[in-house]
Amino acid sequence: MIVRIAAVQYLLRQINDWSGFENQVRFIMQAAGDYKPQFVLLPEILTTQLLSFMDTSDLRTSVRNMNDYTRRYKDLMQELAAQWNVHLIGGTHPTLHEDGRLLNTAYYFTPSGEIFEQDKIHRTRWEREKWDTDAGEKLHLFETPFGKIAILICYDIEFPELSRMVCEAGADILMVPSCTDDRQGFLRVRYCCHARAIENQVFVVMTSTVGNLAVEGLGMHYGQASIITPSDFSFARDGIAAEGTPNIEQIVVADVDLQDLVTNRLSGTTIPLYDKRKNIYERPVEIIKVN
């Protein structure tokens, strides 16, 4: 099965009201939709662009006030997924729950109007200390008409256990919406995406925010979208099906063949998804004292 994926490098720029955000998202989706992808991936916390016209004197309060726009955000993304007939991972949005928990949540919108959620499992220090967010508890695998996908939000891709769990459950594509402020942070996520693709013989789609806002913690961004493959003869020589130019507004599009994954898992040069020795991993490490 050939699957076309569009990953959006979303430019955070100053806006004056909700319509500024809506107009930019509509433009991006029109540009992506013209290529008729099955999946579109937007980056992590792209809705923080709304903070550019909000009172941010108290950062923890302002992030929670973003919840006032949750309904509008979901309605907009739901409409666009149906309009362009795409499976839209609409980035992530800080979502305040009735019990007071603030979660960094990825929303997945289907062309038929369904909405699914994946909370970020691991919080960065910034999210804990500056935003006072809470950690997600559940990991999901979505069976779509175009393969099985999982959403691992930015920092979550740095924990191999999560990827292994969803890949052992059958994932074909890992979607990684991210937001990083500098090159070293970006590369931590990017290198881990390559590692997860190799370890689990899956496609990994990563995208990032770019641009800047006059808001604490959002003044710098370093980002680059990419569609990453396992590293073997069936795939691109460098394990990259497509990648953008860093730090500009751009959409990266590539076709991937899910049958290539099946073939690679059975007869690849190496087959790490099946060669793993779980019995060894379950044993405690033997500590040997050396004088």
GROMACS .gro file of C-alpha atoms in nm:
model
  291
    1MET     CA    1   0.000   0.000   0.000
    2ILE     CA    2   0.139   0.339  -0.102
    3VAL     CA    3   0.068   0.607   0.157
    4ARG     CA    4   0.131   0.977   0.099
    5ILE     CA    5   0.226   1.184   0.402
    6ALA     CA    6   0.258   1.560   0.441
    7ALA     CA    7   0.455   1.701   0.737
    8VAL     CA    8   0.421   2.073   0.805
    9GLN     CA    9   0.694   2.303   0.935
   10TYR     CA   10   0.456   2.551   1.095
   11LEU     CA   11   0.574   2.910   1.131
   12LEU     CA   12   0.486   3.072   1.462
   13ARG     CA   13   0.429   3.440   1.387
   14GLN     CA   14   0.259   3.724   1.571
   15ILE     CA   15  -0.119   3.734   1.526
   16ASN     CA   16  -0.382   3.970   1.661
   17ASP     CA   17  -0.677   3.738   1.722
   18TRP     CA   18  -0.821   3.392   1.663
   19SER     CA   19  -0.887   3.466   1.295
   20GLY     CA   20  -0.513   3.512   1.240
   21PHE     CA   21  -0.453   3.155   1.358
   22GLU     CA   22  -0.749   3.015   1.167
   23ASN     CA   23  -0.647   3.182   0.842
   24GLN     CA   24  -0.292   3.051   0.866
   25VAL     CA   25  -0.407   2.695   0.937
   26ARG     CA   26  -0.656   2.708   0.649
   27PHE     CA   27  -0.381   2.825   0.413
   28ILE     CA   28  -0.145   2.548   0.528
   29MET     CA   29  -0.413   2.283   0.487
   30GLN     CA   30  -0.503   2.404   0.139
   31ALA     CA   31  -0.137   2.386   0.036
   32ALA     CA   32  -0.101   2.035   0.184
   33GLY     CA   33  -0.440   1.916   0.060
   34ASP     CA   34  -0.356   1.998  -0.301
   35TYR     CA   35  -0.107   1.709  -0.292
   36LYS     CA   36  -0.383   1.468  -0.184
   37PRO     CA   37  -0.204   1.304   0.109
   38GLN     CA   38  -0.364   1.040   0.328
   39PHE     CA   39  -0.199   1.188   0.641
   40VAL     CA   40  -0.111   1.543   0.741
   41LEU     CA   41   0.101   1.603   1.052
   42LEU     CA   42   0.115   1.941   1.228
   43PRO     CA   43   0.371   2.012   1.503
   44GLU     CA   44   0.357   2.012   1.880
   45ILE     CA   45   0.191   2.307   2.062
   46LEU     CA   46   0.128   2.502   1.743
   47THR     CA   47  -0.167   2.662   1.923
   48THR     CA   48   0.074   2.851   2.148
   49GLN     CA   49   0.063   3.102   1.863
   50LEU     CA   50  -0.257   3.221   2.034
   51LEU     CA   51  -0.046   3.343   2.325
   52SER     CA   52   0.085   3.622   2.102
   53PHE     CA   53  -0.238   3.817   2.160
   54MET     CA   54  -0.310   3.696   2.514
   55ASP     CA   55  -0.193   3.827   2.850
   56THR     CA   56   0.117   3.622   2.935
   57SER     CA   57   0.231   3.805   3.247
   58ASP     CA   58   0.157   3.485   3.444
   59LEU     CA   59   0.271   3.202   3.218
   60ARG     CA   60   0.100   2.917   3.405
   61THR     CA   61  -0.230   3.100   3.400
   62SER     CA   62  -0.203   3.204   3.035
   63VAL     CA   63  -0.133   2.847   2.919
   64ARG     CA   64  -0.442   2.732   3.106
   65ASN     CA   65  -0.645   3.014   2.954
   66MET     CA   66  -0.567   2.865   2.613
   67ASN     CA   67  -0.829   2.606   2.701
   68ASP     CA   68  -1.087   2.872   2.613
   69TYR     CA   69  -0.997   2.804   2.249
   70THR     CA   70  -1.008   2.424   2.263
   71ARG     CA   71  -1.357   2.396   2.114
   72ARG     CA   72  -1.274   2.633   1.828
   73TYR     CA   73  -0.949   2.449   1.760
   74LYS     CA   74  -1.122   2.111   1.744
   75ASP     CA   75  -1.404   2.242   1.525
   76LEU     CA   76  -1.154   2.397   1.281
   77MET     CA   77  -0.938   2.086   1.250
   78GLN     CA   78  -1.239   1.858   1.224
   79GLU     CA   79  -1.376   2.070   0.940
   80LEU     CA   80  -1.043   2.075   0.753
   81ALA     CA   81  -0.989   1.699   0.784
   82ALA     CA   82  -1.328   1.642   0.622
   83GLN     CA   83  -1.280   1.914   0.360
   84TRP     CA   84  -0.947   1.776   0.238
   85ASN     CA   85  -1.031   1.410   0.304
   86VAL     CA   86  -0.720   1.355   0.515
   87HIS     CA   87  -0.628   1.194   0.842
   88LEU     CA   88  -0.507   1.502   1.026
   89ILE     CA   89  -0.285   1.490   1.331
   90GLY     CA   90  -0.353   1.848   1.431
   91GLY     CA   91  -0.036   1.900   1.631
   92THR     CA   92  -0.089   1.929   2.004
   93HIS     CA   93  -0.285   2.168   2.221
   94PRO     CA   94  -0.251   2.232   2.599
   95THR     CA   95  -0.584   2.106   2.731
   96LEU     CA   96  -0.725   2.177   3.075
   97HIS     CA   97  -0.945   1.904   3.222
   98GLU     CA   98  -1.228   1.943   3.471
   99ASP     CA   99  -1.016   1.788   3.746
  100GLY     CA  100  -0.757   2.063   3.700
  101ARG     CA  101  -0.498   1.858   3.511
  102LEU     CA  102  -0.324   2.030   3.219
  103LEU     CA  103  -0.221   1.784   2.950
  104ASN     CA  104  -0.026   1.834   2.629
  105THR     CA  105  -0.262   1.649   2.397
  106ALA     CA  106  -0.231   1.548   2.033
  107TYR     CA  107  -0.565   1.544   1.852
  108TYR     CA  108  -0.621   1.311   1.558
  109PHE     CA  109  -0.905   1.403   1.321
  110THR     CA  110  -1.042   1.159   1.061
  111PRO     CA  111  -1.215   1.252   0.734
  112SER     CA  112  -1.538   1.104   0.870
  113GLY     CA  113  -1.541   1.344   1.165
  114GLU     CA  114  -1.403   1.127   1.445
  115ILE     CA  115  -1.165   1.282   1.698
  116PHE     CA  116  -0.908   1.081   1.894
  117GLU     CA  117  -0.655   1.191   2.154
  118GLN     CA  118  -0.303   1.098   2.260
  119ASP     CA  119  -0.160   1.269   2.568
  120LYS     CA  120   0.211   1.331   2.603
  121ILE     CA  121   0.351   1.065   2.835
  122HIS     CA  122   0.683   1.225   2.935
  123ARG     CA  123   0.709   1.592   3.025
  124THR     CA  124   1.016   1.801   2.968
  125ARG     CA  125   1.157   2.008   3.250
  126TRP     CA  126   1.001   2.318   3.092
  127GLU     CA  127   0.657   2.159   3.091
  128ARG     CA  128   0.690   2.051   3.454
  129GLU     CA  129   0.857   2.359   3.598
  130LYS     CA  130   0.722   2.646   3.386
  131TRP     CA  131   0.380   2.528   3.272
  132ASP     CA  132   0.307   2.285   3.559
  133THR     CA  133   0.158   2.027   3.325
  134ASP     CA  134   0.052   1.672   3.405
  135ALA     CA  135   0.170   1.350   3.240
  136GLY     CA  136  -0.045   1.130   3.019
  137GLU     CA  137  -0.103   0.770   3.122
  138LYS     CA  138  -0.226   0.582   2.814
  139LEU     CA  139  -0.059   0.485   2.488
  140HIS     CA  140  -0.276   0.424   2.181
  141LEU     CA  141  -0.242   0.247   1.847
  142PHE     CA  142  -0.482   0.364   1.574
  143GLU     CA  143  -0.586   0.116   1.305
  144THR     CA  144  -0.654   0.331   0.998
  145PRO     CA  145  -0.739   0.239   0.638
  146PHE     CA  146  -0.378   0.333   0.557
  147GLY     CA  147  -0.189   0.133   0.815
  148LYS     CA  148  -0.153   0.139   1.191
  149ILE     CA  149  -0.019   0.458   1.342
  150ALA     CA  150   0.089   0.579   1.684
  151ILE     CA  151   0.154   0.934   1.803
  152LEU     CA  152   0.460   0.994   2.020
  153ILE     CA  153   0.489   1.360   2.113
  154CYS     CA  154   0.841   1.505   2.092
  155TYR     CA  155   1.016   1.394   2.414
  156ASP     CA  156   0.824   1.065   2.407
  157ILE     CA  157   1.028   0.946   2.106
  158GLU     CA  158   1.339   0.962   2.328
  159PHE     CA  159   1.208   0.668   2.532
  160PRO     CA  160   1.253   0.348   2.325
  161GLU     CA  161   1.008   0.152   2.538
  162LEU     CA  162   0.707   0.344   2.405
  163SER     CA  163   0.800   0.286   2.041
  164ARG     CA  164   0.869  -0.079   2.106
  165MET     CA  165   0.529  -0.123   2.272
  166VAL     CA  166   0.331   0.020   1.980
  167CYS     CA  167   0.549  -0.150   1.719
  168GLU     CA  168   0.507  -0.488   1.880
  169ALA     CA  169   0.133  -0.415   1.865
  170GLY     CA  170   0.167  -0.363   1.489
  171ALA     CA  171   0.248   0.004   1.422
  172ASP     CA  172   0.358   0.092   1.069
  173ILE     CA  173   0.407   0.466   1.112
  174LEU     CA  174   0.509   0.670   1.416
  175MET     CA  175   0.389   1.031   1.407
  176VAL     CA  176   0.613   1.267   1.605
  177PRO     CA  177   0.486   1.624   1.641
  178SER     CA  178   0.763   1.824   1.807
  179CYS     CA  179   0.866   2.170   1.925
  180THR     CA  180   1.231   2.247   2.003
  181ASP     CA  181   1.397   2.578   2.070
  182ASP     CA  182   1.753   2.510   1.954
  183ARG     CA  183   1.949   2.281   1.726
  184GLN     CA  184   2.071   2.048   1.998
  185GLY     CA  185   1.716   1.993   2.122
  186PHE     CA  186   1.599   1.934   1.768
  187LEU     CA  187   1.876   1.683   1.705
  188ARG     CA  188   1.793   1.487   2.019
  189VAL     CA  189   1.447   1.427   1.876
  190ARG     CA  190   1.566   1.376   1.518
  191TYR     CA  191   1.837   1.123   1.605
  192CYS     CA  192   1.591   0.929   1.820
  193CYS     CA  193   1.346   0.919   1.529
  194HIS     CA  194   1.615   0.752   1.317
  195ALA     CA  195   1.695   0.508   1.595
  196ARG     CA  196   1.330   0.412   1.644
  197ALA     CA  197   1.287   0.359   1.266
  198ILE     CA  198   1.587   0.125   1.260
  199GLU     CA  199   1.507  -0.060   1.583
  200ASN     CA  200   1.145  -0.125   1.493
  201GLN     CA  201   1.154  -0.124   1.112
  202VAL     CA  202   0.886   0.143   1.081
  203PHE     CA  203   0.839   0.478   0.914
  204VAL     CA  204   0.872   0.779   1.143
  205VAL     CA  205   0.726   1.119   1.056
  206MET     CA  206   0.859   1.418   1.247
  207THR     CA  207   0.768   1.781   1.221
  208SER     CA  208   0.845   2.098   1.412
  209THR     CA  209   0.746   2.452   1.485
  210VAL     CA  210   0.966   2.726   1.337
  211GLY     CA  211   0.966   3.103   1.384
  212ASN     CA  212   0.935   3.293   1.710
  213LEU     CA  213   0.693   3.466   1.945
  214ALA     CA  214   0.746   3.738   2.206
  215VAL     CA  215   0.639   3.494   2.478
  216GLU     CA  216   0.858   3.336   2.748
  217GLY     CA  217   0.997   3.008   2.621
  218LEU     CA  218   0.874   3.064   2.265
  219GLY     CA  219   1.125   3.323   2.149
  220MET     CA  220   1.332   3.073   1.951
  221HIS     CA  221   1.255   2.761   1.752
  222TYR     CA  222   1.471   2.526   1.549
  223GLY     CA  223   1.278   2.285   1.334
  224GLN     CA  224   1.278   2.066   1.027
  225ALA     CA  225   1.016   1.821   0.905
  226SER     CA  226   1.125   1.479   0.788
  227ILE     CA  227   0.985   1.144   0.680
  228ILE     CA  228   1.227   0.876   0.799
  229THR     CA  229   1.263   0.514   0.689
  230PRO     CA  230   1.446   0.206   0.812
  231SER     CA  231   1.806   0.181   0.690
  232ASP     CA  232   1.828  -0.091   0.429
  233PHE     CA  233   1.838  -0.149   0.052
  234SER     CA  234   1.462  -0.114   0.009
  235PHE     CA  235   1.467   0.244   0.131
  236ALA     CA  236   1.641   0.575   0.069
  237ARG     CA  237   2.021   0.547   0.104
  238ASP     CA  238   2.033   0.773   0.410
  239GLY     CA  239   1.705   0.657   0.565
  240ILE     CA  240   1.530   0.983   0.474
  241ALA     CA  241   1.236   0.970   0.233
  242ALA     CA  242   1.204   1.349   0.248
  243GLU     CA  243   1.311   1.642   0.464
  244GLY     CA  244   1.259   2.016   0.467
  245THR     CA  245   1.492   2.312   0.480
  246PRO     CA  246   1.541   2.403   0.848
  247ASN     CA  247   1.363   2.700   1.001
  248ILE     CA  248   1.135   2.812   0.720
  249GLU     CA  249   0.765   2.761   0.662
  250GLN     CA  250   0.740   2.453   0.446
  251ILE     CA  251   0.548   2.134   0.375
  252VAL     CA  252   0.735   1.809   0.317
  253VAL     CA  253   0.558   1.537   0.118
  254ALA     CA  254   0.661   1.178   0.048
  255ASP     CA  255   0.509   0.846  -0.055
  256VAL     CA  256   0.593   0.542   0.155
  257ASP     CA  257   0.513   0.180   0.073
  258LEU     CA  258   0.390  -0.026   0.367
  259GLN     CA  259   0.476  -0.345   0.178
  260ASP     CA  260   0.841  -0.244   0.201
  261LEU     CA  261   0.811  -0.274   0.578
  262VAL     CA  262   0.668  -0.625   0.553
  263THR     CA  263   0.949  -0.734   0.322
  264ASN     CA  264   1.218  -0.569   0.532
  265ARG     CA  265   1.093  -0.726   0.854
  266LEU     CA  266   1.110  -1.073   0.699
  267SER     CA  267   1.420  -1.055   0.479
  268GLY     CA  268   1.608  -0.737   0.562
  269THR     CA  269   1.985  -0.724   0.605
  270THR     CA  270   1.903  -0.720   0.975
  271ILE     CA  271   1.562  -0.785   1.131
  272PRO     CA  272   1.579  -0.621   1.475
  273LEU     CA  273   1.204  -0.621   1.527
  274TYR     CA  274   1.213  -1.002   1.537
  275ASP     CA  275   1.571  -1.069   1.653
  276LYS     CA  276   1.519  -0.916   1.997
  277ARG     CA  277   1.576  -1.156   2.287
  278LYS     CA  278   1.310  -1.069   2.541
  279ASN     CA  279   1.423  -1.340   2.780
  280ILE     CA  280   1.755  -1.158   2.819
  281TYR     CA  281   1.594  -0.818   2.867
  282GLU     CA  282   1.380  -0.953   3.150
  283ARG     CA  283   1.682  -1.065   3.353
  284PRO     CA  284   1.853  -0.832   3.599
  285VAL     CA  285   2.189  -0.690   3.502
  286GLU     CA  286   2.473  -0.892   3.654
  287ILE     CA  287   2.703  -0.656   3.842
  288ILE     CA  288   3.065  -0.768   3.861
  289LYS     CA  289   3.307  -0.596   4.092
  290VAL     CA  290   3.649  -0.544   3.941
  291ASN     CA  291   3.950  -0.456   4.159
   0.00000   0.00000   0.00000
